[in-house]
C-alpha cells in the first residue's frame, strides 16, 4: 500500500511518567507513530511495556499519578493535549472511544443493557426516546445480539456477549478511532476469535480506524495493516504486517513472534523470551533489551538505539537488526 493516506492520529515524542512510592516510573519514552484514516493499527509488547499508558494518553484518561512530560498528540490535526473540557467531551465517544479488557464487568448490573446503550447515545445527542430505543436495537444487531435482548440485564448474558455490548457502546456515536486495549484477553480462545472477526467486519462496514492493543503478536498478524512493537516504554519496531510475515527486524519482535501459538495456521513450538521487562524506575543505559537479547554486542550499551528506517514504512530500533536472506 504505497498511496499516501490521511493521518488521523499523530503521536510525537510522547513521554509519560508515573510518580510512585518507589520513585518516578518512566513508562513511555520518546514514542512516535501515526495512524491513518481507516487503518487497523496494532500495538504489541509484553505486559508493562507502556501500551495502556499510550492508549490512556490519547484518550486523556491518565490517572492522577501520571504526567505527560513531553511530546504531542494530534487528532485530525488538533492538539488533544490542549483540548478544553467541552472539546474533550466531544472527542471522547464521538471522535474516539475505547474498549478495555475488563469492560464487560463495568456494565451497571442493575440497569438493562438497552438503557445503558441509550444513555450512551442520549448523553451526546438529543433524540426522542423512541428513536434512541431503535438505535440501541440497531447497535445490538451490529454486534450479533438479538434485539429482543434489549431488556436483558448484564448477568443474563455471557462474558463474550457482555464484551460485545461494550463494543456496541463504543461504536454508538460512530467514532473515527476505536481503541481496543486487550479487549478479549479475559475470554476463551473461540469467543476471542469470534469477537475479533466481528470487529474486523464492523471496521470494514463503518470505516473507523482501530488502535488494537495486545501482547499476542501472532493474533495481530491476522488482522492489522501495520503493527508497532513496544519494549520497556520505547518503540522497538513499526512495520506493515507483510514485512513481519517475512521476518522481524528487531530481536524482540522475533522473540514475540515465537512466544505464542497462532490461533489459526500451523502450531509452532512455544519458545519464550528469557527474562523480563526491566524496572522503569532506574532503566539501565543503552538498549533496554540488552539483557535478554541473543544478538547483543558491546556497542548496544552506548545509548538507546534510535528508530531508523529499514524499509518502506518500516522502522526498527536496533544496532544489529536481523536481516532477511539476500539483504
Ligand atoms: N498508576 C501507576 N503508577 C505507577 N506506575 C505505573 C502505573 N500504571 C502503570 N505503571 C507502570 O508503567 C509501566 C507501563 O505500564 P502499562 O502502560 O500499564 O503497560 P502495558 O499496558 O504495556 O502492560 C509499567 O512499568 C507499569 O508498572
Ligand atoms: Mg495494558
Short mmCIF file of C-alpha atoms and ligand atoms in Angstrom, two decimals:
data_model
loop_
_atom_site.label_atom_id
_atom_site.label_comp_id
_atom_site.label_asym_id
_atom_site.label_seq_id
_atom_site.Cartn_x
_atom_site.Cartn_y
_atom_site.Cartn_z
CA UNK A 1 0.00 0.00 0.00
CA UNK A 2 2.16 2.83 -1.25
CA UNK A 3 -0.53 5.51 -1.58
CA UNK A 4 -0.40 8.42 0.85
CA UNK A 5 -3.32 8.34 3.23
CA UNK A 6 -4.77 10.91 5.58
CA UNK A 7 -3.18 10.88 9.02
CA UNK A 8 -5.91 10.63 11.68
CA UNK A 9 -3.78 10.32 14.81
CA UNK A 10 -0.23 11.50 15.25
CA UNK A 11 1.76 10.81 18.42
CA UNK A 12 5.06 12.69 18.56
CA UNK A 13 7.91 12.24 21.06
CA UNK A 14 5.47 11.19 23.76
CA UNK A 15 6.93 10.87 27.27
CA UNK A 16 4.85 9.78 30.25
CA UNK A 17 5.91 9.33 33.88
CA UNK A 18 4.15 7.96 36.93
CA UNK A 19 5.00 9.20 40.39
CA UNK A 20 5.12 6.05 42.51
CA UNK A 21 6.16 5.49 46.14
CA UNK A 22 9.39 3.98 44.84
CA UNK A 23 10.16 6.99 42.62
CA UNK A 24 9.45 8.17 39.06
CA UNK A 25 8.44 5.44 36.59
CA UNK A 26 9.41 6.38 33.03
CA UNK A 27 6.51 4.42 31.47
CA UNK A 28 6.70 5.89 27.93
CA UNK A 29 9.82 7.38 26.33
CA UNK A 30 10.03 9.26 23.00
CA UNK A 31 7.20 7.34 21.35
CA UNK A 32 6.31 8.29 17.76
CA UNK A 33 3.67 6.80 15.49
CA UNK A 34 0.80 7.71 13.17
CA UNK A 35 -2.49 6.03 12.41
CA UNK A 36 -4.12 6.67 9.05
CA UNK A 37 -7.81 7.07 8.46
CA UNK A 38 -9.37 3.62 8.08
CA UNK A 39 -6.22 1.81 9.20
CA UNK A 40 -6.15 -1.21 11.52
CA UNK A 41 -3.08 -0.44 13.63
CA UNK A 42 -1.71 -2.82 16.24
CA UNK A 43 0.35 -2.06 19.34
CA UNK A 44 2.07 -5.12 20.78
CA UNK A 45 4.52 -5.86 23.59
CA UNK A 46 4.64 -7.71 26.89
CA UNK A 47 2.81 -6.54 29.97
CA UNK A 48 4.44 -3.45 31.49
CA UNK A 49 5.84 -2.09 28.21
CA UNK A 50 3.66 1.05 28.24
CA UNK A 51 0.87 0.13 25.81
CA UNK A 52 -2.04 1.12 28.06
CA UNK A 53 -0.24 4.30 29.08
CA UNK A 54 -0.12 5.30 25.38
CA UNK A 55 -3.84 4.49 24.98
CA UNK A 56 -4.87 6.42 28.10
CA UNK A 57 -2.70 9.36 26.99
CA UNK A 58 -4.55 9.54 23.66
CA UNK A 59 -7.93 9.48 25.43
CA UNK A 60 -6.67 11.93 28.07
CA UNK A 61 -7.75 9.46 30.73
CA UNK A 62 -4.46 9.06 32.60
CA UNK A 63 -4.92 8.84 36.37
CA UNK A 64 -3.61 11.40 38.88
CA UNK A 65 -0.13 9.96 39.41
CA UNK A 66 0.61 10.13 35.68
CA UNK A 67 2.21 13.06 33.97
CA UNK A 68 2.80 13.68 30.25
CA UNK A 69 6.30 15.09 30.50
CA UNK A 70 6.80 15.77 26.80
CA UNK A 71 5.55 15.38 23.25
CA UNK A 72 2.27 15.95 21.46
CA UNK A 73 -0.83 14.05 20.38
CA UNK A 74 -2.75 15.32 17.37
CA UNK A 75 -6.12 14.02 16.25
CA UNK A 76 -7.32 15.15 12.80
CA UNK A 77 -4.80 17.98 13.07
CA UNK A 78 -5.96 19.17 16.52
CA UNK A 79 -3.81 19.06 19.65
CA UNK A 80 -5.56 16.67 22.05
CA UNK A 81 -3.38 17.80 24.95
CA UNK A 82 -4.77 21.34 24.65
CA UNK A 83 -8.47 20.38 24.48
CA UNK A 84 -10.88 22.22 26.78
CA UNK A 85 -13.27 20.17 28.94
CA UNK A 86 -16.04 20.61 26.37
CA UNK A 87 -13.76 19.64 23.47
CA UNK A 88 -12.67 16.55 25.40
CA UNK A 89 -16.29 15.55 25.99
CA UNK A 90 -16.93 15.64 22.24
CA UNK A 91 -13.63 13.96 21.47
CA UNK A 92 -14.31 11.00 23.74
CA UNK A 93 -17.06 8.77 22.32
CA UNK A 94 -17.94 10.96 19.33
CA UNK A 95 -14.47 11.06 17.75
CA UNK A 96 -12.65 8.36 19.63
CA UNK A 97 -13.71 5.61 22.02
CA UNK A 98 -12.02 2.86 24.00
CA UNK A 99 -12.85 -0.74 24.94
CA UNK A 100 -10.89 -2.17 27.87
CA UNK A 101 -10.11 -5.75 28.83
CA UNK A 102 -12.45 -5.89 31.79
CA UNK A 103 -15.05 -3.50 30.37
CA UNK A 104 -17.68 -6.26 30.35
CA UNK A 105 -17.52 -6.25 34.16
CA UNK A 106 -18.03 -2.50 34.32
CA UNK A 107 -21.57 -2.57 32.92
CA UNK A 108 -24.05 -1.45 35.55
CA UNK A 109 -25.52 -4.70 36.98
CA UNK A 110 -28.91 -3.18 37.88
CA UNK A 111 -29.62 -1.43 34.56
CA UNK A 112 -30.70 -3.23 31.35
CA UNK A 113 -28.20 -3.25 28.51
CA UNK A 114 -30.72 -1.34 26.36
CA UNK A 115 -30.90 1.50 28.88
CA UNK A 116 -27.13 1.62 29.11
CA UNK A 117 -26.82 1.85 25.32
CA UNK A 118 -29.49 4.57 25.23
CA UNK A 119 -27.72 6.52 27.98
CA UNK A 120 -24.53 6.47 25.91
CA UNK A 121 -26.41 7.83 22.88
CA UNK A 122 -28.52 10.39 24.75
CA UNK A 123 -25.52 11.82 26.62
CA UNK A 124 -24.35 13.21 23.29
CA UNK A 125 -27.44 13.50 21.08
CA UNK A 126 -30.88 14.92 21.82
CA UNK A 127 -33.18 12.25 20.38
CA UNK A 128 -36.79 11.28 21.12
CA UNK A 129 -36.85 8.14 23.30
CA UNK A 130 -38.40 6.04 20.53
CA UNK A 131 -35.52 6.78 18.20
CA UNK A 132 -32.98 6.07 20.93
CA UNK A 133 -34.61 2.65 21.50
CA UNK A 134 -34.37 1.96 17.77
CA UNK A 135 -30.70 3.00 17.72
CA UNK A 136 -29.96 0.75 20.73
CA UNK A 137 -31.58 -2.19 18.92
CA UNK A 138 -29.54 -1.50 15.79
CA UNK A 139 -26.37 -1.38 17.86
CA UNK A 140 -27.15 -4.78 19.38
CA UNK A 141 -27.71 -6.20 15.90
CA UNK A 142 -24.33 -4.79 14.83
CA UNK A 143 -22.61 -7.00 17.39
CA UNK A 144 -24.78 -10.05 16.61
CA UNK A 145 -27.05 -9.84 19.64
CA UNK A 146 -30.78 -10.33 19.08
CA UNK A 147 -32.61 -7.01 19.50
CA UNK A 148 -35.06 -8.72 21.85
CA UNK A 149 -32.27 -8.90 24.41
CA UNK A 150 -32.56 -5.13 24.84
CA UNK A 151 -34.28 -5.64 28.21
CA UNK A 152 -31.66 -8.12 29.45
CA UNK A 153 -29.52 -7.36 32.48
CA UNK A 154 -25.75 -7.87 32.18
CA UNK A 155 -25.78 -11.02 34.37
CA UNK A 156 -28.19 -12.67 31.92
CA UNK A 157 -25.52 -12.53 29.19
CA UNK A 158 -22.28 -14.49 28.74
CA UNK A 159 -18.91 -12.75 29.14
CA UNK A 160 -18.43 -12.66 25.36
CA UNK A 161 -21.88 -11.12 24.84
CA UNK A 162 -21.27 -8.50 27.53
CA UNK A 163 -18.00 -7.56 25.90
CA UNK A 164 -19.88 -7.20 22.59
CA UNK A 165 -22.37 -4.87 24.30
CA UNK A 166 -19.42 -2.74 25.38
CA UNK A 167 -18.13 -2.73 21.80
CA UNK A 168 -21.61 -1.65 20.60
CA UNK A 169 -21.48 1.17 23.15
CA UNK A 170 -18.06 2.27 21.88
CA UNK A 171 -19.49 2.42 18.35
CA UNK A 172 -22.72 4.18 19.35
CA UNK A 173 -21.63 7.62 18.19
CA UNK A 174 -19.76 6.41 15.10
CA UNK A 175 -16.28 7.48 16.22
CA UNK A 176 -13.38 7.84 13.78
CA UNK A 177 -10.99 5.91 16.03
CA UNK A 178 -11.73 2.97 18.33
CA UNK A 179 -9.04 1.86 20.77
CA UNK A 180 -9.23 -1.75 21.92
CA UNK A 181 -6.94 -2.42 24.90
CA UNK A 182 -6.65 -6.22 25.28
CA UNK A 183 -10.41 -6.49 24.62
CA UNK A 184 -10.53 -10.28 24.53
CA UNK A 185 -7.74 -11.32 26.87
CA UNK A 186 -10.16 -12.40 29.61
CA UNK A 187 -12.21 -14.56 27.22
CA UNK A 188 -11.66 -18.06 25.92
CA UNK A 189 -10.00 -18.53 22.55
CA UNK A 190 -13.11 -19.30 20.46
CA UNK A 191 -15.05 -16.34 21.88
CA UNK A 192 -11.95 -14.19 21.39
CA UNK A 193 -11.71 -15.20 17.75
CA UNK A 194 -15.41 -14.50 17.08
CA UNK A 195 -15.19 -11.06 18.64
CA UNK A 196 -12.12 -10.15 16.61
CA UNK A 197 -13.82 -11.27 13.40
CA UNK A 198 -16.79 -9.08 14.34
CA UNK A 199 -14.53 -6.07 14.96
CA UNK A 200 -12.99 -6.60 11.52
CA UNK A 201 -16.41 -6.79 9.85
CA UNK A 202 -17.61 -3.67 11.65
CA UNK A 203 -14.47 -1.79 10.71
CA UNK A 204 -14.97 -2.72 7.05
CA UNK A 205 -18.61 -1.62 7.23
CA UNK A 206 -18.26 1.58 9.26
CA UNK A 207 -14.78 2.67 8.18
CA UNK A 208 -13.36 3.66 11.58
CA UNK A 209 -9.64 3.38 12.36
CA UNK A 210 -8.52 0.93 15.01
CA UNK A 211 -5.75 1.01 17.58
CA UNK A 212 -5.66 -2.60 18.75
CA UNK A 213 -3.52 -3.43 21.77
CA UNK A 214 -2.49 -6.92 22.78
CA UNK A 215 0.55 -8.86 23.99
CA UNK A 216 -0.34 -11.58 21.45
CA UNK A 217 1.61 -10.62 18.34
CA UNK A 218 0.66 -13.61 16.13
CA UNK A 219 -3.01 -12.77 16.75
CA UNK A 220 -2.30 -9.28 15.41
CA UNK A 221 -0.81 -10.59 12.22
CA UNK A 222 -4.26 -11.91 11.35
CA UNK A 223 -5.98 -8.58 11.45
CA UNK A 224 -3.76 -5.48 11.33
CA UNK A 225 -2.44 -3.37 8.46
CA UNK A 226 0.56 -2.19 10.46
CA UNK A 227 1.98 -3.14 13.84
CA UNK A 228 4.08 -1.24 16.36
CA UNK A 229 6.04 -3.21 18.94
CA UNK A 230 6.85 -1.53 22.25
CA UNK A 231 9.53 -2.61 24.66
CA UNK A 232 10.17 -1.02 28.07
CA UNK A 233 8.36 2.20 27.15
CA UNK A 234 10.00 2.67 23.75
CA UNK A 235 9.14 1.71 20.20
CA UNK A 236 11.20 -1.29 19.08
CA UNK A 237 9.79 -1.70 15.58
CA UNK A 238 6.93 -0.41 13.40
CA UNK A 239 6.16 -2.44 10.29
CA UNK A 240 3.48 -3.38 7.78
CA UNK A 241 2.16 -6.88 8.54
CA UNK A 242 3.52 -8.17 5.23
CA UNK A 243 7.08 -7.30 6.32
CA UNK A 244 6.66 -9.02 9.68
CA UNK A 245 5.35 -12.15 7.98
CA UNK A 246 8.63 -12.28 6.04
CA UNK A 247 10.58 -11.92 9.28
CA UNK A 248 11.06 -9.40 12.07
CA UNK A 249 13.94 -6.91 12.12
CA UNK A 250 14.10 -6.44 15.90
CA UNK A 251 15.22 -9.41 18.02
CA UNK A 252 12.39 -8.62 20.47
CA UNK A 253 9.77 -8.79 17.71
CA UNK A 254 11.25 -12.05 16.58
CA UNK A 255 11.03 -13.41 20.14
CA UNK A 256 7.40 -12.32 20.48
CA UNK A 257 6.51 -13.98 17.19
CA UNK A 258 7.85 -17.26 18.50
CA UNK A 259 6.43 -16.93 22.00
CA UNK A 260 2.78 -17.57 21.17
CA UNK A 261 0.95 -20.30 19.30
CA UNK A 262 -1.10 -18.83 16.45
CA UNK A 263 -4.89 -19.01 16.68
CA UNK A 264 -5.07 -20.21 13.10
CA UNK A 265 -2.40 -21.72 10.91
CA UNK A 266 0.21 -24.26 11.87
CA UNK A 267 1.16 -24.54 15.53
CA UNK A 268 4.74 -23.66 16.31
CA UNK A 269 6.61 -24.89 19.35
CA UNK A 270 6.49 -22.37 22.19
CA UNK A 271 9.76 -20.55 22.55
CA UNK A 272 9.53 -17.75 25.07
CA UNK A 273 11.99 -14.93 25.58
CA UNK A 274 14.04 -15.43 28.72
CA UNK A 275 13.95 -12.81 31.48
CA UNK A 276 11.54 -9.93 31.96
CA UNK A 277 10.95 -6.25 31.18
CA UNK A 278 13.43 -4.08 33.18
CA UNK A 279 12.31 -1.88 36.05
CA UNK A 280 11.46 1.51 34.55
CA UNK A 281 12.42 3.45 37.67
CA UNK A 282 16.15 3.20 37.04
CA UNK A 283 16.44 1.89 33.48
CA UNK A 284 19.97 0.80 32.57
CA UNK A 285 21.83 2.85 29.92
CA UNK A 286 21.82 1.77 26.29
CA UNK A 287 19.41 -0.70 24.70
CA UNK A 288 16.86 -1.83 27.31
CA UNK A 289 16.51 -5.24 25.64
CA UNK A 290 20.24 -5.96 26.09
CA UNK A 291 19.92 -8.43 28.99
CA UNK A 292 17.52 -10.65 27.07
CA UNK A 293 18.95 -10.32 23.58
CA UNK A 294 20.66 -13.20 21.77
CA UNK A 295 22.27 -10.76 19.29
CA UNK A 296 23.71 -8.25 21.77
CA UNK A 297 27.12 -6.70 21.30
CA UNK A 298 29.18 -4.32 23.39
CA UNK A 299 28.16 -1.19 21.47
CA UNK A 300 24.48 -1.80 22.38
CA UNK A 301 25.17 -0.25 25.77
CA UNK A 302 26.36 3.09 24.36
CA UNK A 303 22.92 4.73 24.00
CA UNK A 304 19.32 3.60 23.34
CA UNK A 305 19.18 2.71 19.62
CA UNK A 306 17.11 5.21 17.61
CA UNK A 307 14.16 4.14 15.46
CA UNK A 308 15.53 4.09 11.90
CA UNK A 309 14.04 3.27 8.50
CA UNK A 310 14.81 -0.28 7.36
CA UNK A 311 12.30 -0.46 4.52
CA UNK A 312 9.20 1.25 3.14
CA UNK A 313 7.03 2.25 6.12
CA UNK A 314 9.23 0.04 8.27
CA UNK A 315 11.36 1.31 11.18
CA UNK A 316 13.42 -0.54 13.75
CA UNK A 317 15.41 0.48 16.85
CA UNK A 318 18.35 -1.93 16.92
CA UNK A 319 22.08 -1.56 16.19
CA UNK A 320 22.27 -5.18 14.98
CA UNK A 321 18.90 -5.81 13.40
CA UNK A 322 18.01 -9.15 11.87
CA UNK A 323 18.42 -9.14 8.11
CA UNK A 324 16.41 -11.05 5.56
CA UNK A 325 18.01 -13.52 3.18
CA UNK A 326 19.89 -11.74 0.41
CA UNK A 327 19.90 -8.39 2.24
N1 LIG B 1 -0.58 4.07 38.20
C1 LIG B 1 0.71 3.72 38.05
N2 LIG B 1 1.65 4.06 38.95
C2 LIG B 1 2.94 3.71 38.79
N3 LIG B 1 3.41 3.02 37.74
C3 LIG B 1 2.52 2.63 36.82
C4 LIG B 1 1.12 2.94 36.91
N4 LIG B 1 0.48 2.42 35.84
C5 LIG B 1 1.44 1.81 35.10
N5 LIG B 1 2.66 1.93 35.68
C6 LIG B 1 3.94 1.43 35.17
O1 LIG B 1 4.13 1.96 33.88
C7 LIG B 1 4.71 0.97 33.01
C8 LIG B 1 3.83 0.77 31.81
O2 LIG B 1 2.58 0.24 32.22
P1 LIG B 1 1.35 -0.01 31.22
O3 LIG B 1 1.18 1.19 30.36
O4 LIG B 1 0.19 -0.46 32.02
O5 LIG B 1 1.92 -1.21 30.32
P2 LIG B 1 1.14 -2.30 29.44
O6 LIG B 1 -0.20 -1.78 29.12
O7 LIG B 1 2.02 -2.48 28.25
O8 LIG B 1 1.08 -3.54 30.28
C9 LIG B 1 4.90 -0.28 33.86
O9 LIG B 1 6.24 -0.26 34.35
C10 LIG B 1 3.94 -0.07 35.00
O10 LIG B 1 4.38 -0.72 36.16
MG1 LIG B 2 -2.08 -2.69 29.48
#
